Amino acid sequence: MKLVNLLFFVIIGFCTFSQTKDLHLKNVLIIGQLDKADDRYSVEIALTEILSNAGIKAIPSLNILKVGSEIKQLTNDSIQKIVASKGVDTYMTVSVRGYDKKFKLAQIHDNLETALSTGHLFPLYRDEIVSISFEFTFYREGQFMGTDIVKCGNVSSRETVLKRFRKKTTKRVNKWI
């Protein structure tokens, strides 16, 4: 019985860790799914720097959309042609999954259009939190490619959230290449 349980957990572990195995990121459009514009821009800029330092061509969505535009507009054909003309074929959404370290990867794998129309309730920082989980979802040709989660602990301000986010995500990027 112990052998069966061990085998079961090993198979589940491989399935969980393989969700971002075949990404081979070379270029990416970063889409921050946060309610506040300043939070969205902070996360997109931080990710752009991290990915660029890793040799991945990264463009934040704020360079594509006009200020104040809805991110759902990224599914318009005209905007997708602009993105494709810049040599980008992968879209990456980043959102706050919650304020607990126990969050697991999402089991729902929507297409890009559905994912962009989904609302997200969590801000980048809220008083009295000590940890935050970020979820990254990757799409090519509008279809789901993989997902990953980064958990940041010991946060006490918006600045420490961004500091921990940069540190943890920099380590995680090698898994996406």
PDB file of C-alpha atoms in Angstrom:
ATOM      1  CA  MET A   1       0.000   0.000   0.000  1.00  0.00           C
ATOM      2  CA  LYS A   2       2.861   2.374   0.812  1.00  0.00           C
ATOM      3  CA  LEU A   3       4.382   1.672  -2.597  1.00  0.00           C
ATOM      4  CA  VAL A   4       1.095   2.503  -4.334  1.00  0.00           C
ATOM      5  CA  ASN A   5       0.811   5.790  -2.402  1.00  0.00           C
ATOM      6  CA  LEU A   6       4.421   6.676  -3.192  1.00  0.00           C
ATOM      7  CA  LEU A   7       3.896   5.935  -6.876  1.00  0.00           C
ATOM      8  CA  PHE A   8       0.725   8.025  -6.884  1.00  0.00           C
ATOM      9  CA  PHE A   9       2.491  11.049  -5.368  1.00  0.00           C
ATOM     10  CA  VAL A  10       5.429  10.730  -7.761  1.00  0.00           C
ATOM     11  CA  ILE A  11       3.080  10.728 -10.776  1.00  0.00           C
ATOM     12  CA  ILE A  12       1.126  13.705  -9.406  1.00  0.00           C
ATOM     13  CA  GLY A  13       4.420  15.509  -8.746  1.00  0.00           C
ATOM     14  CA  PHE A  14       5.581  15.038 -12.321  1.00  0.00           C
ATOM     15  CA  CYS A  15       2.248  16.300 -13.635  1.00  0.00           C
ATOM     16  CA  THR A  16       2.396  19.375 -11.409  1.00  0.00           C
ATOM     17  CA  PHE A  17       5.991  20.262 -12.204  1.00  0.00           C
ATOM     18  CA  SER A  18       5.608  19.632 -15.922  1.00  0.00           C
ATOM     19  CA  GLN A  19       3.032  22.381 -16.416  1.00  0.00           C
ATOM     20  CA  THR A  20       5.759  24.817 -17.507  1.00  0.00           C
ATOM     21  CA  LYS A  21       8.258  22.268 -18.811  1.00  0.00           C
ATOM     22  CA  ASP A  22       7.826  22.816 -22.557  1.00  0.00           C
ATOM     23  CA  LEU A  23       7.495  26.604 -22.675  1.00  0.00           C
ATOM     24  CA  HIS A  24      10.895  27.440 -24.197  1.00  0.00           C
ATOM     25  CA  LEU A  25      10.252  31.161 -23.810  1.00  0.00           C
ATOM     26  CA  LYS A  26      12.035  33.331 -26.344  1.00  0.00           C
ATOM     27  CA  ASN A  27       9.631  36.291 -26.451  1.00  0.00           C
ATOM     28  CA  VAL A  28       6.646  37.280 -24.356  1.00  0.00           C
ATOM     29  CA  LEU A  29       4.019  39.965 -23.886  1.00  0.00           C
ATOM     30  CA  ILE A  30       3.496  40.524 -20.150  1.00  0.00           C
ATOM     31  CA  ILE A  31      -0.052  41.212 -19.008  1.00  0.00           C
ATOM     32  CA  GLY A  32      -0.560  42.238 -15.395  1.00  0.00           C
ATOM     33  CA  GLN A  33      -4.047  41.363 -14.179  1.00  0.00           C
ATOM     34  CA  LEU A  34      -4.321  43.688 -11.217  1.00  0.00           C
ATOM     35  CA  ASP A  35      -7.070  46.197 -10.431  1.00  0.00           C
ATOM     36  CA  LYS A  36      -4.882  49.192  -9.627  1.00  0.00           C
ATOM     37  CA  ALA A  37      -3.001  50.668 -12.582  1.00  0.00           C
ATOM     38  CA  ASP A  38       0.132  51.451 -10.546  1.00  0.00           C
ATOM     39  CA  ASP A  39       0.286  47.843  -9.251  1.00  0.00           C
ATOM     40  CA  ARG A  40      -0.150  46.519 -12.783  1.00  0.00           C
ATOM     41  CA  TYR A  41       2.609  48.733 -14.163  1.00  0.00           C
ATOM     42  CA  SER A  42       4.989  47.887 -11.296  1.00  0.00           C
ATOM     43  CA  VAL A  43       4.590  44.148 -11.841  1.00  0.00           C
ATOM     44  CA  GLU A  44       4.847  44.408 -15.643  1.00  0.00           C
ATOM     45  CA  ILE A  45       8.013  46.533 -15.472  1.00  0.00           C
ATOM     46  CA  ALA A  46       9.614  44.234 -12.892  1.00  0.00           C
ATOM     47  CA  LEU A  47       8.871  41.173 -15.032  1.00  0.00           C
ATOM     48  CA  THR A  48      10.142  42.890 -18.166  1.00  0.00           C
ATOM     49  CA  GLU A  49      13.465  43.588 -16.463  1.00  0.00           C
ATOM     50  CA  ILE A  50      13.745  40.054 -15.065  1.00  0.00           C
ATOM     51  CA  LEU A  51      12.978  38.376 -18.402  1.00  0.00           C
ATOM     52  CA  SER A  52      15.195  40.739 -20.396  1.00  0.00           C
ATOM     53  CA  ASN A  53      18.104  39.977 -18.060  1.00  0.00           C
ATOM     54  CA  ALA A  54      17.488  36.260 -18.731  1.00  0.00           C
ATOM     55  CA  GLY A  55      17.740  36.820 -22.507  1.00  0.00           C
ATOM     56  CA  ILE A  56      14.001  36.694 -23.230  1.00  0.00           C
ATOM     57  CA  LYS A  57      12.474  39.428 -25.375  1.00  0.00           C
ATOM     58  CA  ALA A  58       9.782  40.886 -23.094  1.00  0.00           C
ATOM     59  CA  ILE A  59       7.258  43.634 -23.784  1.00  0.00           C
ATOM     60  CA  PRO A  60       4.854  44.956 -21.125  1.00  0.00           C
ATOM     61  CA  SER A  61       1.240  45.361 -22.215  1.00  0.00           C
ATOM     62  CA  LEU A  62       1.436  49.016 -21.218  1.00  0.00           C
ATOM     63  CA  ASN A  63       3.617  49.529 -24.336  1.00  0.00           C
ATOM     64  CA  ILE A  64       0.849  48.107 -26.544  1.00  0.00           C
ATOM     65  CA  LEU A  65      -2.336  49.502 -25.000  1.00  0.00           C
ATOM     66  CA  LYS A  66      -3.259  53.122 -24.500  1.00  0.00           C
ATOM     67  CA  VAL A  67      -3.297  54.405 -20.925  1.00  0.00           C
ATOM     68  CA  GLY A  68      -6.523  53.394 -19.198  1.00  0.00           C
ATOM     69  CA  SER A  69      -7.457  50.760 -21.795  1.00  0.00           C
ATOM     70  CA  GLU A  70      -8.981  47.453 -20.780  1.00  0.00           C
ATOM     71  CA  ILE A  71      -6.633  44.473 -21.093  1.00  0.00           C
ATOM     72  CA  LYS A  72      -9.425  42.594 -22.906  1.00  0.00           C
ATOM     73  CA  GLN A  73      -8.509  44.667 -25.971  1.00  0.00           C
ATOM     74  CA  LEU A  74      -5.392  42.511 -26.378  1.00  0.00           C
ATOM     75  CA  THR A  75      -7.615  39.876 -28.001  1.00  0.00           C
ATOM     76  CA  ASN A  76      -8.604  42.237 -30.844  1.00  0.00           C
ATOM     77  CA  ASP A  77      -7.230  41.144 -34.208  1.00  0.00           C
ATOM     78  CA  SER A  78      -5.639  44.524 -34.930  1.00  0.00           C
ATOM     79  CA  ILE A  79      -3.743  44.576 -31.636  1.00  0.00           C
ATOM     80  CA  GLN A  80      -2.680  40.951 -32.036  1.00  0.00           C
ATOM     81  CA  LYS A  81      -1.232  41.843 -35.453  1.00  0.00           C
ATOM     82  CA  ILE A  82       0.735  44.678 -33.842  1.00  0.00           C
ATOM     83  CA  VAL A  83       2.042  42.290 -31.182  1.00  0.00           C
ATOM     84  CA  ALA A  84       2.956  39.686 -33.832  1.00  0.00           C
ATOM     85  CA  SER A  85       4.764  42.349 -35.885  1.00  0.00           C
ATOM     86  CA  LYS A  86       6.980  42.975 -32.841  1.00  0.00           C
ATOM     87  CA  GLY A  87       7.991  39.297 -32.943  1.00  0.00           C
ATOM     88  CA  VAL A  88       5.952  38.165 -29.943  1.00  0.00           C
ATOM     89  CA  ASP A  89       4.077  34.861 -30.018  1.00  0.00           C
ATOM     90  CA  THR A  90       3.655  34.142 -26.288  1.00  0.00           C
ATOM     91  CA  TYR A  91       1.367  35.959 -23.862  1.00  0.00           C
ATOM     92  CA  MET A  92       1.984  35.737 -20.118  1.00  0.00           C
ATOM     93  CA  THR A  93      -0.596  36.849 -17.584  1.00  0.00           C
ATOM     94  CA  VAL A  94       0.387  37.512 -13.991  1.00  0.00           C
ATOM     95  CA  SER A  95      -2.106  37.937 -11.182  1.00  0.00           C
ATOM     96  CA  VAL A  96      -2.276  37.771  -7.425  1.00  0.00           C
ATOM     97  CA  ARG A  97      -3.680  34.361  -6.517  1.00  0.00           C
ATOM     98  CA  GLY A  98      -4.143  35.207  -2.841  1.00  0.00           C
ATOM     99  CA  TYR A  99      -2.485  35.927   0.481  1.00  0.00           C
ATOM    100  CA  ASP A 100      -1.661  32.439   1.654  1.00  0.00           C
ATOM    101  CA  LYS A 101       1.229  30.075   0.939  1.00  0.00           C
ATOM    102  CA  LYS A 102      -1.114  27.109   0.494  1.00  0.00           C
ATOM    103  CA  PHE A 103      -2.407  28.008  -2.967  1.00  0.00           C
ATOM    104  CA  LYS A 104      -2.030  25.390  -5.678  1.00  0.00           C
ATOM    105  CA  LEU A 105      -1.871  25.840  -9.437  1.00  0.00           C
ATOM    106  CA  ALA A 106      -5.208  26.543 -11.077  1.00  0.00           C
ATOM    107  CA  GLN A 107      -6.893  23.504 -12.605  1.00  0.00           C
ATOM    108  CA  ILE A 108      -8.960  25.539 -15.088  1.00  0.00           C
ATOM    109  CA  HIS A 109      -7.106  26.133 -18.346  1.00  0.00           C
ATOM    110  CA  ASP A 110      -9.061  28.786 -20.237  1.00  0.00           C
ATOM    111  CA  ASN A 111      -8.023  30.329 -23.528  1.00  0.00           C
ATOM    112  CA  LEU A 112      -6.503  33.828 -23.586  1.00  0.00           C
ATOM    113  CA  GLU A 113      -9.752  35.646 -24.345  1.00  0.00           C
ATOM    114  CA  THR A 114     -11.560  34.069 -21.375  1.00  0.00           C
ATOM    115  CA  ALA A 115      -8.591  34.642 -19.069  1.00  0.00           C
ATOM    116  CA  LEU A 116      -8.391  38.338 -19.950  1.00  0.00           C
ATOM    117  CA  SER A 117     -12.099  38.866 -19.365  1.00  0.00           C
ATOM    118  CA  THR A 118     -11.854  37.356 -15.877  1.00  0.00           C
ATOM    119  CA  GLY A 119     -11.727  39.880 -13.050  1.00  0.00           C
ATOM    120  CA  HIS A 120      -9.149  39.738 -10.269  1.00  0.00           C
ATOM    121  CA  LEU A 121      -9.957  41.000  -6.811  1.00  0.00           C
ATOM    122  CA  PHE A 122      -6.630  41.111  -5.024  1.00  0.00           C
ATOM    123  CA  PRO A 123      -4.366  44.188  -4.860  1.00  0.00           C
ATOM    124  CA  LEU A 124      -0.578  43.890  -4.754  1.00  0.00           C
ATOM    125  CA  TYR A 125      -0.498  44.668  -1.048  1.00  0.00           C
ATOM    126  CA  ARG A 126      -3.034  44.732   1.747  1.00  0.00           C
ATOM    127  CA  ASP A 127      -2.471  45.598   5.415  1.00  0.00           C
ATOM    128  CA  GLU A 128      -1.763  42.717   7.767  1.00  0.00           C
ATOM    129  CA  ILE A 129      -0.679  40.172   5.165  1.00  0.00           C
ATOM    130  CA  VAL A 130       2.532  38.211   5.605  1.00  0.00           C
ATOM    131  CA  SER A 131       2.613  36.272   2.325  1.00  0.00           C
ATOM    132  CA  ILE A 132       1.332  36.602  -1.225  1.00  0.00           C
ATOM    133  CA  SER A 133       1.071  34.167  -4.143  1.00  0.00           C
ATOM    134  CA  PHE A 134       1.428  35.200  -7.796  1.00  0.00           C
ATOM    135  CA  GLU A 135       0.151  33.042 -10.632  1.00  0.00           C
ATOM    136  CA  PHE A 136       1.709  33.111 -14.108  1.00  0.00           C
ATOM    137  CA  THR A 137      -0.204  31.680 -17.060  1.00  0.00           C
ATOM    138  CA  PHE A 138       1.279  31.268 -20.527  1.00  0.00           C
ATOM    139  CA  TYR A 139      -0.573  31.278 -23.873  1.00  0.00           C
ATOM    140  CA  ARG A 140       0.472  30.746 -27.498  1.00  0.00           C
ATOM    141  CA  GLU A 141      -1.905  31.407 -30.369  1.00  0.00           C
ATOM    142  CA  GLY A 142      -4.557  32.151 -27.757  1.00  0.00           C
ATOM    143  CA  GLN A 143      -4.347  28.666 -26.233  1.00  0.00           C
ATOM    144  CA  PHE A 144      -3.166  27.656 -22.763  1.00  0.00           C
ATOM    145  CA  MET A 145       0.461  26.476 -22.611  1.00  0.00           C
ATOM    146  CA  GLY A 146       1.264  26.278 -18.900  1.00  0.00           C
ATOM    147  CA  THR A 147       0.995  27.830 -15.496  1.00  0.00           C
ATOM    148  CA  ASP A 148       3.288  28.483 -12.568  1.00  0.00           C
ATOM    149  CA  ILE A 149       2.990  30.002  -9.116  1.00  0.00           C
ATOM    150  CA  VAL A 150       5.449  32.047  -7.046  1.00  0.00           C
ATOM    151  CA  LYS A 151       4.900  32.393  -3.326  1.00  0.00           C
ATOM    152  CA  CYS A 152       6.478  35.311  -1.495  1.00  0.00           C
ATOM    153  CA  GLY A 153       6.589  35.323   2.271  1.00  0.00           C
ATOM    154  CA  ASN A 154       7.602  37.744   4.988  1.00  0.00           C
ATOM    155  CA  VAL A 155       6.090  40.821   3.349  1.00  0.00           C
ATOM    156  CA  SER A 156       5.209  43.911   5.332  1.00  0.00           C
ATOM    157  CA  SER A 157       4.764  46.635   2.707  1.00  0.00           C
ATOM    158  CA  ARG A 158       4.209  47.156  -1.003  1.00  0.00           C
ATOM    159  CA  GLU A 159       7.953  47.655  -1.466  1.00  0.00           C
ATOM    160  CA  THR A 160       8.833  44.347   0.216  1.00  0.00           C
ATOM    161  CA  VAL A 161       6.232  42.575  -1.954  1.00  0.00           C
ATOM    162  CA  LEU A 162       7.951  43.895  -5.093  1.00  0.00           C
ATOM    163  CA  LYS A 163      11.401  43.072  -3.671  1.00  0.00           C
ATOM    164  CA  ARG A 164      10.427  39.463  -2.860  1.00  0.00           C
ATOM    165  CA  PHE A 165       8.590  39.173  -6.188  1.00  0.00           C
ATOM    166  CA  ARG A 166      11.760  40.134  -8.076  1.00  0.00           C
ATOM    167  CA  LYS A 167      13.933  37.763  -6.068  1.00  0.00           C
ATOM    168  CA  LYS A 168      11.646  34.714  -6.336  1.00  0.00           C
ATOM    169  CA  THR A 169      10.705  35.275  -9.978  1.00  0.00           C
ATOM    170  CA  THR A 170      14.346  35.708 -11.030  1.00  0.00           C
ATOM    171  CA  LYS A 171      15.044  32.214  -9.674  1.00  0.00           C
ATOM    172  CA  ARG A 172      11.952  30.797 -11.390  1.00  0.00           C
ATOM    173  CA  VAL A 173      12.702  32.139 -14.894  1.00  0.00           C
ATOM    174  CA  ASN A 174      15.162  29.301 -15.632  1.00  0.00           C
ATOM    175  CA  LYS A 175      12.224  26.900 -15.441  1.00  0.00           C
ATOM    176  CA  TRP A 176      10.464  28.805 -18.250  1.00  0.00           C
ATOM    177  CA  ILE A 177      13.371  28.925 -20.685  1.00  0.00           C
TER     178      ILE A 177
END
